[in-house]
mmCIF file of C-alpha atoms and ligand atoms in Angstrom:
data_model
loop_
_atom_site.group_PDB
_atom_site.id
_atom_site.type_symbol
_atom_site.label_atom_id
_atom_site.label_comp_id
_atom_site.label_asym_id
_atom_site.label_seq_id
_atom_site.Cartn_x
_atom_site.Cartn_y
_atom_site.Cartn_z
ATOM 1 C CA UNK A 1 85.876 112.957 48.914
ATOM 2 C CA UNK A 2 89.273 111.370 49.172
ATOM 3 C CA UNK A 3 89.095 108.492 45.902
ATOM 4 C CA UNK A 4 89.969 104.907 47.566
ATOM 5 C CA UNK A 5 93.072 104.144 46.269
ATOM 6 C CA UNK A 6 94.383 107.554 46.939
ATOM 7 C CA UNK A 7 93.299 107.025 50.345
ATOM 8 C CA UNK A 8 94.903 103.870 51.202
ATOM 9 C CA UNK A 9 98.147 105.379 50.039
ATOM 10 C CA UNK A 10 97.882 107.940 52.328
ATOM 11 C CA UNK A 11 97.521 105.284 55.072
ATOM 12 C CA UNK A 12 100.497 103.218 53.866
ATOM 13 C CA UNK A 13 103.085 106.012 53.086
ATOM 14 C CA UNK A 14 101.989 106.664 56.854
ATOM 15 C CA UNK A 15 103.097 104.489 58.933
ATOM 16 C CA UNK A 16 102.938 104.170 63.097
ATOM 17 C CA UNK A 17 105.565 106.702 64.453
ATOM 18 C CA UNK A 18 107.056 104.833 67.515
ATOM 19 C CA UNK A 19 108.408 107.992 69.205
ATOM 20 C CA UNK A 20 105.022 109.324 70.197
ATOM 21 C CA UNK A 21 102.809 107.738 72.690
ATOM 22 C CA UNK A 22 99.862 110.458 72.639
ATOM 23 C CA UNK A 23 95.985 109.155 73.364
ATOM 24 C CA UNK A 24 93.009 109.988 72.077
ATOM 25 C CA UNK A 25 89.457 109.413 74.048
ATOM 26 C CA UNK A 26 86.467 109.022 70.572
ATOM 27 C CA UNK A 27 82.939 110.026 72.630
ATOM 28 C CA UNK A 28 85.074 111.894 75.122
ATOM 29 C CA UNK A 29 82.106 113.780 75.788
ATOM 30 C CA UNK A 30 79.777 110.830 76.821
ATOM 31 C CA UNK A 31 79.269 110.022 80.825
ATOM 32 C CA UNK A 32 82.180 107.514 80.156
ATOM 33 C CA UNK A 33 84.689 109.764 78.330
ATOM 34 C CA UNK A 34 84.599 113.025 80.834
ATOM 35 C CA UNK A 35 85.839 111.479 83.456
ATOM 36 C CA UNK A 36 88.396 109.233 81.430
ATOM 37 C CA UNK A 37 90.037 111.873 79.616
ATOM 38 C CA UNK A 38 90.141 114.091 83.175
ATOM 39 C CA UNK A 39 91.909 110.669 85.354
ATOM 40 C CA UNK A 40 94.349 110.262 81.850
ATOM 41 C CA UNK A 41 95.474 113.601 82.046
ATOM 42 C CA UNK A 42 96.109 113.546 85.783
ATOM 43 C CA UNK A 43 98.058 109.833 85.335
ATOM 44 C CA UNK A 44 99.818 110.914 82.112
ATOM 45 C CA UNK A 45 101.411 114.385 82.250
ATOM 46 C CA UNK A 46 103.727 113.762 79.597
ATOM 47 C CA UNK A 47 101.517 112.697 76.946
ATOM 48 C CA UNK A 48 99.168 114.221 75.101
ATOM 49 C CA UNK A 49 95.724 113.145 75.916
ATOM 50 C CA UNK A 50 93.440 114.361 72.697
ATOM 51 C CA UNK A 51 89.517 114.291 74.137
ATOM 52 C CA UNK A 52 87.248 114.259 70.442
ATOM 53 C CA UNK A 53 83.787 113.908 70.049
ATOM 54 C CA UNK A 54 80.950 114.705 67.567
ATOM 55 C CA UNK A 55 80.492 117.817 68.889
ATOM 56 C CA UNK A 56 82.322 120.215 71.793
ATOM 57 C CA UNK A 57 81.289 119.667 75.357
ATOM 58 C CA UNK A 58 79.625 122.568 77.355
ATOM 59 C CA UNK A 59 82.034 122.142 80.503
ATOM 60 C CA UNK A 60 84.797 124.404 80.063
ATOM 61 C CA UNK A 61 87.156 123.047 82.194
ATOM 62 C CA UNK A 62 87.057 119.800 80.187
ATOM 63 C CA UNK A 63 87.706 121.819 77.335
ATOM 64 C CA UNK A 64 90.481 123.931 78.461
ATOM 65 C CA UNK A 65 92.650 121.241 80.044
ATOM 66 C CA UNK A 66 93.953 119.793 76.629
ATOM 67 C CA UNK A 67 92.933 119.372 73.111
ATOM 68 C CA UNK A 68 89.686 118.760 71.692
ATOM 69 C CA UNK A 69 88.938 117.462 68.194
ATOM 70 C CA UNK A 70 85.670 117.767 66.443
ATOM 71 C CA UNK A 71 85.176 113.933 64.676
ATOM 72 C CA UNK A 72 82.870 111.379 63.679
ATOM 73 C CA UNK A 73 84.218 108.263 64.354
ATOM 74 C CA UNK A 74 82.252 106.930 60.953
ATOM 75 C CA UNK A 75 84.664 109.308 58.812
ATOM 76 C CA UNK A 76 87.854 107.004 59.388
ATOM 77 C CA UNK A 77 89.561 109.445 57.308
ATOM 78 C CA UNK A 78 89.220 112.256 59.833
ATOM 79 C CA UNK A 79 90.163 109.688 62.685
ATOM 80 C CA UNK A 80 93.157 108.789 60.592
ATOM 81 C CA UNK A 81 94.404 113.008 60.197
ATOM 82 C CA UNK A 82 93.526 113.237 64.205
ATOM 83 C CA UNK A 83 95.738 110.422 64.902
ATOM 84 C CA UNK A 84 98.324 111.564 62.972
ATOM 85 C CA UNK A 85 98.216 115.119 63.847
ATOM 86 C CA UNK A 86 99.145 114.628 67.484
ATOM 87 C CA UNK A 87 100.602 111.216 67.188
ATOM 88 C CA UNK A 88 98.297 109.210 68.568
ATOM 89 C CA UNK A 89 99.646 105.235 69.811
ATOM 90 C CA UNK A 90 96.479 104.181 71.949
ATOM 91 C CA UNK A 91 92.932 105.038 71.368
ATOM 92 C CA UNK A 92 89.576 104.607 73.916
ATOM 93 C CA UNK A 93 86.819 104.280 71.707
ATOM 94 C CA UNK A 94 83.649 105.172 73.686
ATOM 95 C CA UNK A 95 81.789 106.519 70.771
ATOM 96 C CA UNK A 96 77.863 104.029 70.640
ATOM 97 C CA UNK A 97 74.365 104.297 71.321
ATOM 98 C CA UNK A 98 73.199 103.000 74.183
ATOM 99 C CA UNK A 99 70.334 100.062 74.665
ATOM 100 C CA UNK A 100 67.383 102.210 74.980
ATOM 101 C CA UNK A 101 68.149 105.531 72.197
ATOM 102 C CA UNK A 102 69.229 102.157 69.551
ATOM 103 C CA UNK A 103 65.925 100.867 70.299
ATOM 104 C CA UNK A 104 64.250 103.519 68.880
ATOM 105 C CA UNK A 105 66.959 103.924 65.922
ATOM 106 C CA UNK A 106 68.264 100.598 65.462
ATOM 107 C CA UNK A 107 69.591 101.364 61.545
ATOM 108 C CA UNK A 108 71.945 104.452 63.489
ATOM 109 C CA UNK A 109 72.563 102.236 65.803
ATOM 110 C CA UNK A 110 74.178 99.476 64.661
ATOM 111 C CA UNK A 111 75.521 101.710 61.710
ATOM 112 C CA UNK A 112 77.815 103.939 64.955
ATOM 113 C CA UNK A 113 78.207 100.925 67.097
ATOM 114 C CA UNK A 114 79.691 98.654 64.432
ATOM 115 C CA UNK A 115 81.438 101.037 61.645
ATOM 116 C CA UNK A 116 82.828 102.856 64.210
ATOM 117 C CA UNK A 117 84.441 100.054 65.621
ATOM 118 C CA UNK A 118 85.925 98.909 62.289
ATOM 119 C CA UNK A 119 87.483 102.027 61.448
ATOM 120 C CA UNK A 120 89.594 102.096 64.781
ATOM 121 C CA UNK A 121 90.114 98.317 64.436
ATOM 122 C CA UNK A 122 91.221 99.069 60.995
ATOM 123 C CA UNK A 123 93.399 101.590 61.974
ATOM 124 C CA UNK A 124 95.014 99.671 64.311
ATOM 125 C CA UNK A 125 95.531 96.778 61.769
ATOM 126 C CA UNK A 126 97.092 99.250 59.491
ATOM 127 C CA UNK A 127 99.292 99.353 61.992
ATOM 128 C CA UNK A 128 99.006 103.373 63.138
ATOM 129 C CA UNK A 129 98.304 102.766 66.545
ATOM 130 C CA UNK A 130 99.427 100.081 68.921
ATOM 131 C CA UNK A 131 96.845 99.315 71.132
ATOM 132 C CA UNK A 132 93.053 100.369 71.595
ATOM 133 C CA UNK A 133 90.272 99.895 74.583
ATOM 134 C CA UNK A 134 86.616 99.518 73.085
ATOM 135 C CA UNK A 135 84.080 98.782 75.798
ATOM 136 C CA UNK A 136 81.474 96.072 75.637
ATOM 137 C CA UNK A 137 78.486 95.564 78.102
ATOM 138 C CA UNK A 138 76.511 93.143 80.101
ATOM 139 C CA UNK A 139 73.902 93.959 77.446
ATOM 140 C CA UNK A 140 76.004 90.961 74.842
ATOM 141 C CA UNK A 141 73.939 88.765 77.928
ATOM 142 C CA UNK A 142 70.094 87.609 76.742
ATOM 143 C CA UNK A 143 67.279 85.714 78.270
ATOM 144 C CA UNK A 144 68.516 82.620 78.205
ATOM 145 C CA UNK A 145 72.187 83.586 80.213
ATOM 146 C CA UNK A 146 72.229 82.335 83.573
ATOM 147 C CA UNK A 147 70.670 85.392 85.287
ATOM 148 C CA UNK A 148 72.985 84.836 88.557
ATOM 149 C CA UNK A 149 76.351 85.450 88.830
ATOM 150 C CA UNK A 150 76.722 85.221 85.077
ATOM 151 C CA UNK A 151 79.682 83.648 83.612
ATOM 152 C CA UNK A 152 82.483 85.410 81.537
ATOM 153 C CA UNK A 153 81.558 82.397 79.042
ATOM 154 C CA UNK A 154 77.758 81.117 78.739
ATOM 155 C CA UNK A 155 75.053 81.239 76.697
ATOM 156 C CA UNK A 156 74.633 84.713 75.044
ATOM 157 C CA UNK A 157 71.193 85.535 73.304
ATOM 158 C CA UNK A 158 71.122 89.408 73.288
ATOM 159 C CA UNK A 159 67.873 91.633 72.184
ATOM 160 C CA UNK A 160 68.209 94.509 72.040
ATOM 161 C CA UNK A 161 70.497 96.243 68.931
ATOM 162 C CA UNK A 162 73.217 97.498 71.224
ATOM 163 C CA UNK A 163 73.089 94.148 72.569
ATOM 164 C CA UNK A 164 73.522 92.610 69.443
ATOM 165 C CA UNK A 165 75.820 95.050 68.288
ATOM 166 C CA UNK A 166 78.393 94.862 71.472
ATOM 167 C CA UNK A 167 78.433 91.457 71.000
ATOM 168 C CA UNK A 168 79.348 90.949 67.335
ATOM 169 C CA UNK A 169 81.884 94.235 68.451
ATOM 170 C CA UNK A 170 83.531 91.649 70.754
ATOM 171 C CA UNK A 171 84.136 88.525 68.441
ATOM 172 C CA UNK A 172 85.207 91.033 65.982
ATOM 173 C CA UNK A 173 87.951 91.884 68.102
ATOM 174 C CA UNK A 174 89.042 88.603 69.215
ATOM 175 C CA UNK A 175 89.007 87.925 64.993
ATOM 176 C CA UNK A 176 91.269 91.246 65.058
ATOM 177 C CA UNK A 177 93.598 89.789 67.706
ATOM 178 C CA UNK A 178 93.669 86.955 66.332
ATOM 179 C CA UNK A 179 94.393 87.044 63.034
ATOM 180 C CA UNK A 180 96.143 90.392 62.993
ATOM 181 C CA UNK A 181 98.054 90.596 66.551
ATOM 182 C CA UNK A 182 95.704 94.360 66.631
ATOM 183 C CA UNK A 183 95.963 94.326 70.705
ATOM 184 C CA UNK A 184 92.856 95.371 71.877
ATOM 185 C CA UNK A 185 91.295 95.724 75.420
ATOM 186 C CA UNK A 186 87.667 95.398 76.300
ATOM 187 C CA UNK A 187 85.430 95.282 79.468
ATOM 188 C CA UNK A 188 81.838 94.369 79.778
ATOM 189 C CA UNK A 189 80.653 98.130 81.445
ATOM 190 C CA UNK A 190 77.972 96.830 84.024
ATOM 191 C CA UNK A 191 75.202 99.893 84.721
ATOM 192 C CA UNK A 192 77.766 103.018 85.458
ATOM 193 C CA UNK A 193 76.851 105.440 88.486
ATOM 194 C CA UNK A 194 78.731 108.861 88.066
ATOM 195 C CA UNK A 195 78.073 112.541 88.905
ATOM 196 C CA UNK A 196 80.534 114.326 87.272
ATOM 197 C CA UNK A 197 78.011 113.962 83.222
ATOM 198 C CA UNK A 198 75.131 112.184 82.793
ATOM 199 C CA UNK A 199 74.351 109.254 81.321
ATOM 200 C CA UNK A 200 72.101 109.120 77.759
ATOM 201 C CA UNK A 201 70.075 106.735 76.700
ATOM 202 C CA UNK A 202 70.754 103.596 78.576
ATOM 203 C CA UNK A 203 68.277 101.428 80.626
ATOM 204 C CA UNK A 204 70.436 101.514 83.693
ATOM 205 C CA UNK A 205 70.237 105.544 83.610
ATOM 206 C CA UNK A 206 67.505 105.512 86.410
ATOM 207 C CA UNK A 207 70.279 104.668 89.179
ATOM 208 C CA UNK A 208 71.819 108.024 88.065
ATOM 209 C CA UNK A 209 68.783 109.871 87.660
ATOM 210 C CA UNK A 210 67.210 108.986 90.677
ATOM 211 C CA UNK A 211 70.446 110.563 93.052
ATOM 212 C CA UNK A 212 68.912 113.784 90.711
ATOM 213 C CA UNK A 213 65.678 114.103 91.881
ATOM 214 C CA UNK A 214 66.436 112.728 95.106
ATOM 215 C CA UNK A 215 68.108 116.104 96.068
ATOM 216 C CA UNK A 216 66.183 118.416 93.849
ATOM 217 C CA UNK A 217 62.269 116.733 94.910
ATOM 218 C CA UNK A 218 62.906 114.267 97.474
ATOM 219 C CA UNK A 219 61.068 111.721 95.480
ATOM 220 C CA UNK A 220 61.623 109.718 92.058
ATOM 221 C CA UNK A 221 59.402 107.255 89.886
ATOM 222 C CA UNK A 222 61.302 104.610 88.303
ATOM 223 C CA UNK A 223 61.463 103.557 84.742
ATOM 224 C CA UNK A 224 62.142 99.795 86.100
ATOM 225 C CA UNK A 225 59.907 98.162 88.820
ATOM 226 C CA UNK A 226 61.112 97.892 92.250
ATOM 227 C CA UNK A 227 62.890 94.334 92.145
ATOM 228 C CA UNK A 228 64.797 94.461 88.880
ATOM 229 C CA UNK A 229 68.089 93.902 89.529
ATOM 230 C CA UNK A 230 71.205 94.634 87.731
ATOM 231 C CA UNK A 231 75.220 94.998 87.999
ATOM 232 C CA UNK A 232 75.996 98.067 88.437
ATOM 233 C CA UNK A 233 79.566 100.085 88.964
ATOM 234 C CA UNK A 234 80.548 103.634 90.331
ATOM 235 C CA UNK A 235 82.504 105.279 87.723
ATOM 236 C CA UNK A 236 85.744 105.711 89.551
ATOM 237 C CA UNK A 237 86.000 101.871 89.408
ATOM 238 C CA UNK A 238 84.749 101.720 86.012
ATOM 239 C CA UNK A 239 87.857 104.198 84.641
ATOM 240 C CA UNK A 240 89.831 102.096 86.865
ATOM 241 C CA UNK A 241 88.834 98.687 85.200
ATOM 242 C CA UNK A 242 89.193 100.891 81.728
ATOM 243 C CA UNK A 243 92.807 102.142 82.316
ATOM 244 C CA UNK A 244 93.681 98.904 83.436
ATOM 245 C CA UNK A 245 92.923 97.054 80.673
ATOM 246 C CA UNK A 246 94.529 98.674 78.592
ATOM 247 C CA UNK A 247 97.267 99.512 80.220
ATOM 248 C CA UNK A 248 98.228 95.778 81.342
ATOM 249 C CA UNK A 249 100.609 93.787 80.701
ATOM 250 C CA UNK A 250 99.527 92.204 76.913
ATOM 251 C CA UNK A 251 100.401 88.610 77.790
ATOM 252 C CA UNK A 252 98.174 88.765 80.900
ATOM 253 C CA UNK A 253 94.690 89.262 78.531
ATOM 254 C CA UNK A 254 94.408 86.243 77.980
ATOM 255 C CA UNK A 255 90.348 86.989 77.016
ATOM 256 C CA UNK A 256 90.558 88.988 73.751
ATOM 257 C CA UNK A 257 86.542 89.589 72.985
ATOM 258 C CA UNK A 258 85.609 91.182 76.539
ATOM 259 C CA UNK A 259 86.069 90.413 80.143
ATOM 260 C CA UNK A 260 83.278 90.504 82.604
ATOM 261 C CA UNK A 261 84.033 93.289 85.698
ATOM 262 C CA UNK A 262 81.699 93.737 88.323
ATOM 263 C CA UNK A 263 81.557 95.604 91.735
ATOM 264 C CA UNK A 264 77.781 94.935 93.597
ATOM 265 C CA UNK A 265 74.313 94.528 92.268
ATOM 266 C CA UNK A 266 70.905 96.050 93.258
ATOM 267 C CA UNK A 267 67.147 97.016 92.613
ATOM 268 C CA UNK A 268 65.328 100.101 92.703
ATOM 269 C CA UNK A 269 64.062 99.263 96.122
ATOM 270 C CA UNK A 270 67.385 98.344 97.379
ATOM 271 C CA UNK A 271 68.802 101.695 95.975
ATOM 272 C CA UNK A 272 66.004 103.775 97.442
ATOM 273 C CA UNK A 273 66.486 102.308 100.566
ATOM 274 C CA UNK A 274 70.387 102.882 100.498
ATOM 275 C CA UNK A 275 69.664 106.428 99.860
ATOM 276 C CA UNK A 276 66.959 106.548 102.779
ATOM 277 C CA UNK A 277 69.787 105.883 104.998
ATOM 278 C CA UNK A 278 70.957 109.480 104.597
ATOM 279 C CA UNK A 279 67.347 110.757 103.487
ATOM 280 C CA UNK A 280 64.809 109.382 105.543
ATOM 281 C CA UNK A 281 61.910 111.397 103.480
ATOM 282 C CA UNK A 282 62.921 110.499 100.246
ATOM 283 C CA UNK A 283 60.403 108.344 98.418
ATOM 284 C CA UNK A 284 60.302 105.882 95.649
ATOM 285 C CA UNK A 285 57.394 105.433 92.981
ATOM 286 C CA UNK A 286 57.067 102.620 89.945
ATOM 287 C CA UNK A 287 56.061 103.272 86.594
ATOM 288 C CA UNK A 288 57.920 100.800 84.415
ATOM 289 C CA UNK A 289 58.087 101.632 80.396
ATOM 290 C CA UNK A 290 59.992 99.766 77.913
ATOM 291 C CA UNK A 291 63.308 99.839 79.176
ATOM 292 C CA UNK A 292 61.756 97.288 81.754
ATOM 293 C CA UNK A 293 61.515 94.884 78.998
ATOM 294 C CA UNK A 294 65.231 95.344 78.223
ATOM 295 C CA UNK A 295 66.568 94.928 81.845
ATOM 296 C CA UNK A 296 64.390 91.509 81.952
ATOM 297 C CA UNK A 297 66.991 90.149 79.591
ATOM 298 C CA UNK A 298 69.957 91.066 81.339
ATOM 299 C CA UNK A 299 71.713 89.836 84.153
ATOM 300 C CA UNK A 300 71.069 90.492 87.964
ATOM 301 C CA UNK A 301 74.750 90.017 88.917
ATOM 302 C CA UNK A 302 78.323 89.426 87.356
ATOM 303 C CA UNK A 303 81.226 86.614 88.144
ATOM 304 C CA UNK A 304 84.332 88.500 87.076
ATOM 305 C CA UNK A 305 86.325 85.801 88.518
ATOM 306 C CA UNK A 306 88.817 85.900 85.215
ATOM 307 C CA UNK A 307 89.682 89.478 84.853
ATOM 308 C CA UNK A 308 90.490 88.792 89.005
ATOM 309 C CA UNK A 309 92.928 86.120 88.127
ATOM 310 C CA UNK A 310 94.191 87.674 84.673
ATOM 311 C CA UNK A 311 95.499 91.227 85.263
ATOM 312 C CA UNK A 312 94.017 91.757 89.268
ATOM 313 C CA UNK A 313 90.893 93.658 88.704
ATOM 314 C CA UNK A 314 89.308 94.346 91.967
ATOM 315 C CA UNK A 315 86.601 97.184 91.888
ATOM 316 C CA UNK A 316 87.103 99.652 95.126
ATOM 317 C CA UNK A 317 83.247 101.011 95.970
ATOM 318 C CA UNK A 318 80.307 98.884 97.075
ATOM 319 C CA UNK A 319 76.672 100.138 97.181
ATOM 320 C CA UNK A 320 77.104 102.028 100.629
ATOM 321 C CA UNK A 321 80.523 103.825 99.666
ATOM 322 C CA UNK A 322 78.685 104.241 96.355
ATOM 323 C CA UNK A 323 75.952 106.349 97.904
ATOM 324 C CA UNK A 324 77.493 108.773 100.322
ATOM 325 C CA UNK A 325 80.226 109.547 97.567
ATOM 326 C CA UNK A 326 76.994 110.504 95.175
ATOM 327 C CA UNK A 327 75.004 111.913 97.821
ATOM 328 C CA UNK A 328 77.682 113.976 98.789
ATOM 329 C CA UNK A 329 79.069 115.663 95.682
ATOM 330 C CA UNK A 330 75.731 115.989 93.711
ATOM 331 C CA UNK A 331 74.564 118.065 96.864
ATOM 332 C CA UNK A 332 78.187 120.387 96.480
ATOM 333 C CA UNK A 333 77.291 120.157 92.168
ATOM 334 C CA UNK A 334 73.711 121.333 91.872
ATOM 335 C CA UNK A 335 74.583 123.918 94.716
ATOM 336 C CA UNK A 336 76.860 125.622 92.722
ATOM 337 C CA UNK A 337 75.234 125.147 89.273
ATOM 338 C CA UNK A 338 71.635 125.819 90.274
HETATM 339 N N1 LIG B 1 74.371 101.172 80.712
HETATM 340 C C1 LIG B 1 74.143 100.556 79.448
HETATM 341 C C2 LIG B 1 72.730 100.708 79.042
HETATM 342 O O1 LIG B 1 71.889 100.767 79.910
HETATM 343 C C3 LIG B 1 74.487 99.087 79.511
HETATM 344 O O2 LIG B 1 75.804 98.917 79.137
HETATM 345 O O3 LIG B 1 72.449 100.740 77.893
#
């Protein structure tokens, strides 16, 4: 154990080293992080893109095609030696529990979703790293948001922890920005659809789960009933909307808690039907638990109107495109894996 004042010497005697511009992806081996450390490595050659999580992933590509750290994002000391050690300028903080798994530990959960935050915040204050993405959620929206094309600004009542959590994440950084220039990026992730890793622990996991057992069984029972609607985004456009951020221009975020992004909205019905299209026996099944009561709370669509206008976000996939792409390389995945 490092005593306090030692440690913050270490941090000052330390200071940002302009010359390198490495990344590091915290929770790089979430559904989120995979793919985002993969698409930065492919955009950045020349850098350095450092993937770290709790523990190592069981992919082995993902682990041989840079380096991997072993950290906790609540030991800021360790994220402090990581950053150093490959000199680290921008960091994509994924690490969080989702809505449902905080439900059922909502100490841990607000403990990861909100410590971790500070330490990379505070890192950034410190001034070792110039710029860092942290990713919010349509889950900061509550029962009393308008439920339809939802706002960027609006009433915001969450309940659920990670609700409550992503949303006191996001004023925190706009306090950060504010009174410490720390320039951070942050989107509001709608549901994310991706078949490259799974999702854990979120309510909007069934649209992921579903492409699963539609291949394997031909049939799925939903966690949510058949007409609750939510955003939802294919992950390509999600690590686009993620890059983006944080890569734009600083002057053009003008919204420093968290922009909405969107890309099309549906149901389970809707997304049964989508996939019926190209599986005409696949069948569809309700059994609601209490993830339904989550979803109630959250919005059916998104108006990301602002993050159009402020640095062009445009999302590329709609439900259809959406669909085939899954359809299509889940079949080539679990053929090889299975
Ligand atoms: N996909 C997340 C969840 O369901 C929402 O951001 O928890």
């Amino acid at each position: 154990m490092v005593h306090k004042a030692v440690f913050q010497r270490r941090f000052a005697s330390q200071p940002f080293n302009f010359m390198a511009e490495n990344i590091l992806v915290v929770g790089a081996c979430g559904q989120v992080g995979t793919e985002l450390v993969l698409t930065l490595r492919e955009k950045h050659p020349n850098k350095i893109v450092v993937a770290s999580d709790i523990k190592p992933s069981s992919n082995e590509e993902f682990m041989q095609g840079g380096p991997f750290e072993t950290l906790d994002v609540l030991n800021k000391e360790q994220c402090f030696d990581v950053v150093k050690k490959h000199g680290i300028s921008q960091v994509y903080n994924l690490a969080a529990l989702l809505s449902a798994t905080a439900e059922k530990n909502p100490e841990f959960g607000w403990k990861l979703n909100m410590e971790g935050h500070f330490n990379i915040l505070d890192l950034a204050r410190e001034g070792h790293l110039k710029r860092i993405f942290w990713p919010s959620s349509i889950a900061v929206f509550g029962p009393s948001t308008p439920k339809q094309n939802t706002p960027q600004d609006c009433i915001m009542d969450p309940s659920t922890v990670y609700g409550i959590s992503k949303l006191a994440g996001e004023r925190w950084c706009e306090y950060y920005h504010k009174r410490w220039g720390v320039d951070i990026r942050s989107v509001r992730y709608p549901g994310l659809i991706s078949y490259k890793s799974l999702p854990g622990g979120g309510t909007t996991d069934y649209a992921v789960e579903i492409f699963y057992e539609a291949i394997k069984n031909g049939r799925y029972t939903s966690f949510l009933g058949a007409d609750t609607a939510l955003p939802m985004m294919y992950m390509p456009d999600a690590i686009k909307a993620t890059i983006d951020s944080l890569e734009a221009d600083p002057d053009l975020m003008k919204v420093r808690s968290s922009y909405n992004v969107g890309a099309f909205s549906f149901n389970p019905e809707q997304l049964a039907g989508a996939i019926k299209k190209h599986m005409p026996e696949f069948e569809i099944d309700y059994n609601p638990d209490f993830r339904q009561q989550i979803a109630n709370g959250w919005p059916q669509s998104i108006n990301d109107q602002t993050a159009r206008n402020d640095w062009g976000w445009s999302n590329e996939y709609d439900l259809d495109a959406m669909v085939f792409d899954m359809l299509e390389n889940l079949k080539r995945k679990l053929a090889v894996t299975e």
